[in-house]
Coordinates of C-alpha atoms in Angstrom, one line a residue:
M1 CA -7.5 -157.0 -19.6
P2 CA -7.6 -157.0 -15.7
L3 CA -10.7 -155.6 -14.0
Q4 CA -10.2 -152.1 -12.8
V5 CA -13.6 -151.6 -11.1
I6 CA -15.6 -154.1 -9.1
G7 CA -19.2 -153.4 -8.1
A8 CA -20.0 -154.6 -4.6
G9 CA -23.6 -153.1 -4.5
L10 CA -26.5 -155.5 -4.9
G11 CA -28.6 -155.3 -8.0
R12 CA -31.3 -152.6 -7.9
T13 CA -29.2 -150.1 -6.0
G14 CA -28.5 -147.9 -9.1
T15 CA -26.2 -150.5 -10.8
Q16 CA -27.9 -150.1 -14.2
S17 CA -27.2 -146.4 -14.1
L18 CA -23.7 -147.0 -12.8
G19 CA -23.0 -149.4 -15.6
V20 CA -24.0 -146.8 -18.2
A21 CA -21.9 -144.2 -16.4
L22 CA -18.8 -146.5 -16.4
E23 CA -19.3 -147.0 -20.1
L24 CA -19.4 -143.3 -20.7
L25 CA -16.1 -143.0 -18.7
G26 CA -14.5 -145.5 -21.1
Y27 CA -14.9 -148.8 -19.2
R28 CA -16.0 -151.9 -20.9
T29 CA -18.5 -153.0 -18.3
H30 CA -19.8 -156.5 -17.5
R31 CA -23.4 -156.8 -16.3
M32 CA -26.1 -159.4 -16.0
V33 CA -27.3 -158.7 -19.5
N34 CA -23.9 -159.9 -20.9
V35 CA -24.4 -163.3 -19.3
L36 CA -27.9 -163.6 -20.6
T37 CA -27.2 -162.6 -24.2
D38 CA -23.6 -163.6 -24.9
P39 CA -23.3 -167.3 -25.7
T40 CA -19.5 -167.2 -25.1
Q41 CA -20.1 -166.4 -21.4
D42 CA -20.2 -169.7 -19.5
P43 CA -22.7 -169.5 -16.6
G44 CA -20.9 -172.6 -15.2
V45 CA -18.0 -170.4 -14.2
W46 CA -20.1 -168.7 -11.5
L47 CA -21.9 -171.9 -10.6
R48 CA -18.6 -173.8 -9.9
A49 CA -17.3 -170.8 -7.9
K50 CA -20.5 -170.8 -5.8
E51 CA -20.6 -174.5 -5.3
N52 CA -16.9 -175.0 -4.5
P53 CA -15.7 -171.6 -3.1
S54 CA -12.3 -172.8 -1.8
T55 CA -11.5 -175.4 -4.4
H56 CA -12.9 -174.3 -7.8
K57 CA -10.5 -173.7 -10.7
D58 CA -9.7 -170.0 -11.4
E59 CA -11.7 -169.4 -14.5
W60 CA -12.4 -165.7 -14.0
E61 CA -10.5 -164.5 -17.1
S62 CA -12.7 -166.6 -19.3
V63 CA -15.7 -164.4 -18.4
Y64 CA -14.1 -161.1 -17.4
G65 CA -11.1 -161.1 -19.8
N66 CA -12.7 -158.7 -22.2
Y67 CA -13.9 -156.3 -19.6
D68 CA -12.3 -153.8 -17.2
A69 CA -15.3 -153.2 -15.0
A70 CA -17.9 -155.6 -13.6
I71 CA -21.0 -154.8 -11.5
S72 CA -24.3 -156.3 -10.2
W73 CA -25.1 -160.0 -10.3
P74 CA -23.4 -162.4 -10.7
T75 CA -20.3 -160.3 -10.0
V76 CA -21.4 -159.0 -6.6
T77 CA -21.7 -162.4 -5.1
F78 CA -17.9 -162.9 -5.7
Y79 CA -16.6 -159.5 -5.0
K80 CA -14.1 -160.7 -2.3
E81 CA -12.6 -163.3 -4.6
L82 CA -12.4 -160.9 -7.5
M83 CA -10.7 -158.3 -5.2
D84 CA -8.0 -160.9 -4.6
K85 CA -7.8 -161.8 -8.2
Y86 CA -7.5 -158.2 -9.3
P87 CA -5.7 -156.4 -6.4
D88 CA -5.5 -153.1 -8.2
A89 CA -9.2 -152.9 -8.9
K90 CA -11.3 -150.3 -7.1
V91 CA -14.6 -151.2 -5.4
I92 CA -17.9 -149.3 -5.7
L93 CA -20.6 -149.9 -3.2
T94 CA -23.9 -148.5 -4.4
L95 CA -26.7 -147.8 -1.9
R96 CA -30.4 -147.0 -1.8
D97 CA -33.2 -147.1 0.8
A98 CA -33.7 -150.7 1.9
N99 CA -37.5 -150.7 1.4
E100 CA -37.2 -149.1 -2.0
W101 CA -34.6 -151.8 -2.9
F102 CA -37.0 -154.6 -1.8
D103 CA -39.9 -153.1 -3.8
L104 CA -37.7 -153.0 -6.9
M105 CA -36.5 -156.5 -6.4
L106 CA -40.1 -157.7 -6.0
N107 CA -41.1 -156.2 -9.3
T108 CA -37.9 -157.1 -11.3
I109 CA -35.3 -159.6 -10.2
F110 CA -37.6 -161.8 -8.1
T111 CA -39.9 -161.9 -11.1
Q112 CA -37.1 -162.5 -13.6
V113 CA -35.5 -165.5 -11.9
N114 CA -38.9 -167.1 -11.4
F115 CA -40.0 -166.4 -15.0
Q116 CA -41.1 -169.5 -16.8
L117 CA -39.0 -169.6 -19.9
P118 CA -40.6 -170.7 -23.2
I119 CA -39.9 -174.4 -23.8
N120 CA -37.9 -173.7 -26.9
S121 CA -35.6 -171.1 -25.2
P122 CA -31.9 -171.5 -26.1
H123 CA -29.9 -173.8 -23.8
H124 CA -27.6 -170.9 -22.9
L125 CA -30.5 -168.8 -21.6
N126 CA -31.8 -171.6 -19.5
H127 CA -28.3 -172.2 -18.1
A128 CA -27.8 -168.5 -17.3
V129 CA -31.1 -168.2 -15.5
E130 CA -30.4 -171.3 -13.4
M131 CA -27.0 -169.8 -12.5
L132 CA -28.6 -166.5 -11.4
K133 CA -31.2 -168.4 -9.3
T134 CA -28.2 -169.9 -7.4
V135 CA -26.0 -166.9 -6.9
I136 CA -28.6 -164.1 -6.3
L137 CA -29.1 -163.7 -2.5
D138 CA -27.5 -167.1 -1.9
G139 CA -30.2 -168.8 -4.0
Q140 CA -33.0 -167.5 -1.8
A141 CA -34.8 -165.3 -4.3
P142 CA -38.5 -166.0 -3.6
N143 CA -41.5 -166.3 -5.8
P144 CA -42.7 -162.6 -6.1
F145 CA -46.2 -163.6 -5.0
D146 CA -44.9 -164.8 -1.7
A147 CA -42.1 -162.4 -1.1
E148 CA -43.9 -159.7 0.8
A149 CA -44.2 -161.9 3.9
D150 CA -40.4 -162.1 4.0
R151 CA -39.7 -158.4 3.5
A152 CA -37.9 -158.1 6.9
K153 CA -35.7 -161.1 6.1
F154 CA -34.5 -159.7 2.8
I155 CA -34.0 -156.2 4.2
K156 CA -31.8 -157.7 6.8
M157 CA -29.9 -159.5 4.1
Y158 CA -29.5 -156.2 2.3
N159 CA -28.2 -154.4 5.4
D160 CA -25.9 -157.2 6.4
H161 CA -24.4 -157.2 2.9
I162 CA -23.6 -153.5 3.2
E163 CA -21.9 -153.9 6.6
E164 CA -19.9 -156.9 5.3
V165 CA -18.6 -154.9 2.4
K166 CA -17.7 -152.0 4.6
K167 CA -15.7 -154.3 6.9
H168 CA -14.0 -156.2 4.2
V169 CA -13.0 -153.5 1.7
P170 CA -10.2 -151.1 2.8
A171 CA -11.6 -147.5 2.8
E172 CA -8.9 -146.2 0.4
R173 CA -10.0 -148.8 -2.1
M174 CA -13.8 -148.2 -1.9
L175 CA -16.3 -145.6 -3.0
I176 CA -19.7 -145.7 -1.2
M177 CA -22.1 -144.1 -3.6
N178 CA -25.7 -143.2 -2.9
L179 CA -28.4 -143.3 -5.5
N180 CA -28.6 -140.1 -7.6
E181 CA -25.3 -138.8 -6.3
G182 CA -24.0 -137.9 -9.8
W183 CA -20.6 -137.7 -11.4
D184 CA -18.3 -135.7 -9.1
R185 CA -17.2 -138.2 -6.4
L186 CA -17.3 -141.1 -8.9
C187 CA -15.0 -139.3 -11.3
T188 CA -12.6 -138.2 -8.5
F189 CA -12.4 -141.8 -7.2
L190 CA -11.6 -143.2 -10.7
N191 CA -9.4 -140.2 -11.7
K192 CA -11.6 -139.5 -14.7
P193 CA -12.8 -136.1 -16.1
V194 CA -16.5 -135.3 -15.5
P195 CA -18.4 -135.9 -18.7
D196 CA -20.3 -133.1 -20.3
T197 CA -23.6 -135.0 -20.0
P198 CA -26.0 -135.7 -17.1
Y199 CA -25.4 -138.7 -15.0
P200 CA -27.5 -141.6 -16.4
A201 CA -30.9 -142.2 -14.8
L202 CA -32.4 -145.5 -16.0
N203 CA -36.0 -146.5 -15.6
Y204 CA -36.5 -149.5 -13.4
A205 CA -40.2 -149.8 -14.3
D206 CA -39.6 -151.2 -17.8
D207 CA -42.0 -154.0 -18.6
F208 CA -40.2 -157.3 -18.0
G209 CA -42.0 -159.2 -20.7
T210 CA -40.9 -156.7 -23.4
K211 CA -37.4 -156.7 -22.0
F212 CA -37.2 -160.5 -22.0
Y213 CA -38.0 -160.8 -25.6
S214 CA -35.5 -158.1 -26.4
L215 CA -32.8 -160.2 -24.6
L216 CA -33.9 -163.3 -26.4
E217 CA -33.6 -161.6 -29.7
Q218 CA -30.1 -160.4 -28.8
L219 CA -29.0 -163.9 -27.8
N220 CA -30.4 -165.5 -30.9
D221 CA -28.5 -162.9 -33.0
N222 CA -25.3 -163.7 -31.2
L223 CA -25.8 -167.4 -31.6
K224 CA -26.2 -166.9 -35.3
K225 CA -23.0 -164.9 -35.4
L226 CA -21.2 -167.8 -33.7
D227 CA -22.6 -170.3 -36.2
Q228 CA -21.3 -168.1 -39.1
H229 CA -17.8 -167.8 -37.5
P230 CA -16.9 -171.2 -36.0

């Protein structure tokens, strides 16, 4: 199925809530968690696209073929190419205060990509994390203990990304969505009825250690299913 929605907002701009919202609207939505927990997702697809942007083989259907929406990393790094691949897809740019974004990145993504995986972690998880280190913020995600000194640098990267998206995406194809904006403009943009439920509000402060072991359990379960169905 072709992608109908492409997220151009960086992670930690409300993308987790948007992902749940899109699911409630009927979209099968690709997120970072899918790459981490689904052993049929080849992290090499994004690595090859990052390392050889103009010459890599078109492999997008192998990772997005079962989805009709894709948001956050690794997707956002390739939003331009995916727009060309899926010319009818609409683009959603999620925004939040730049300093709030940096603080959330410091406590989540920067920690995650620098997390020392257990030595017996599945190969797929190691490969996925290495890919994310490469594609998130052009491979510049810092060690969280040193990141505060570079706050201004990363806030500039955040603001530059927003301006780049605004310049690249035609206005009629894009929704710029602020954090906590709710259903109305999103549903109008996607031509969907407003659900009879509050717009999702996910907690970014979940303990990463707990979350990691939940992801690891999901991945191991999926690996077992693959072994049972060769």
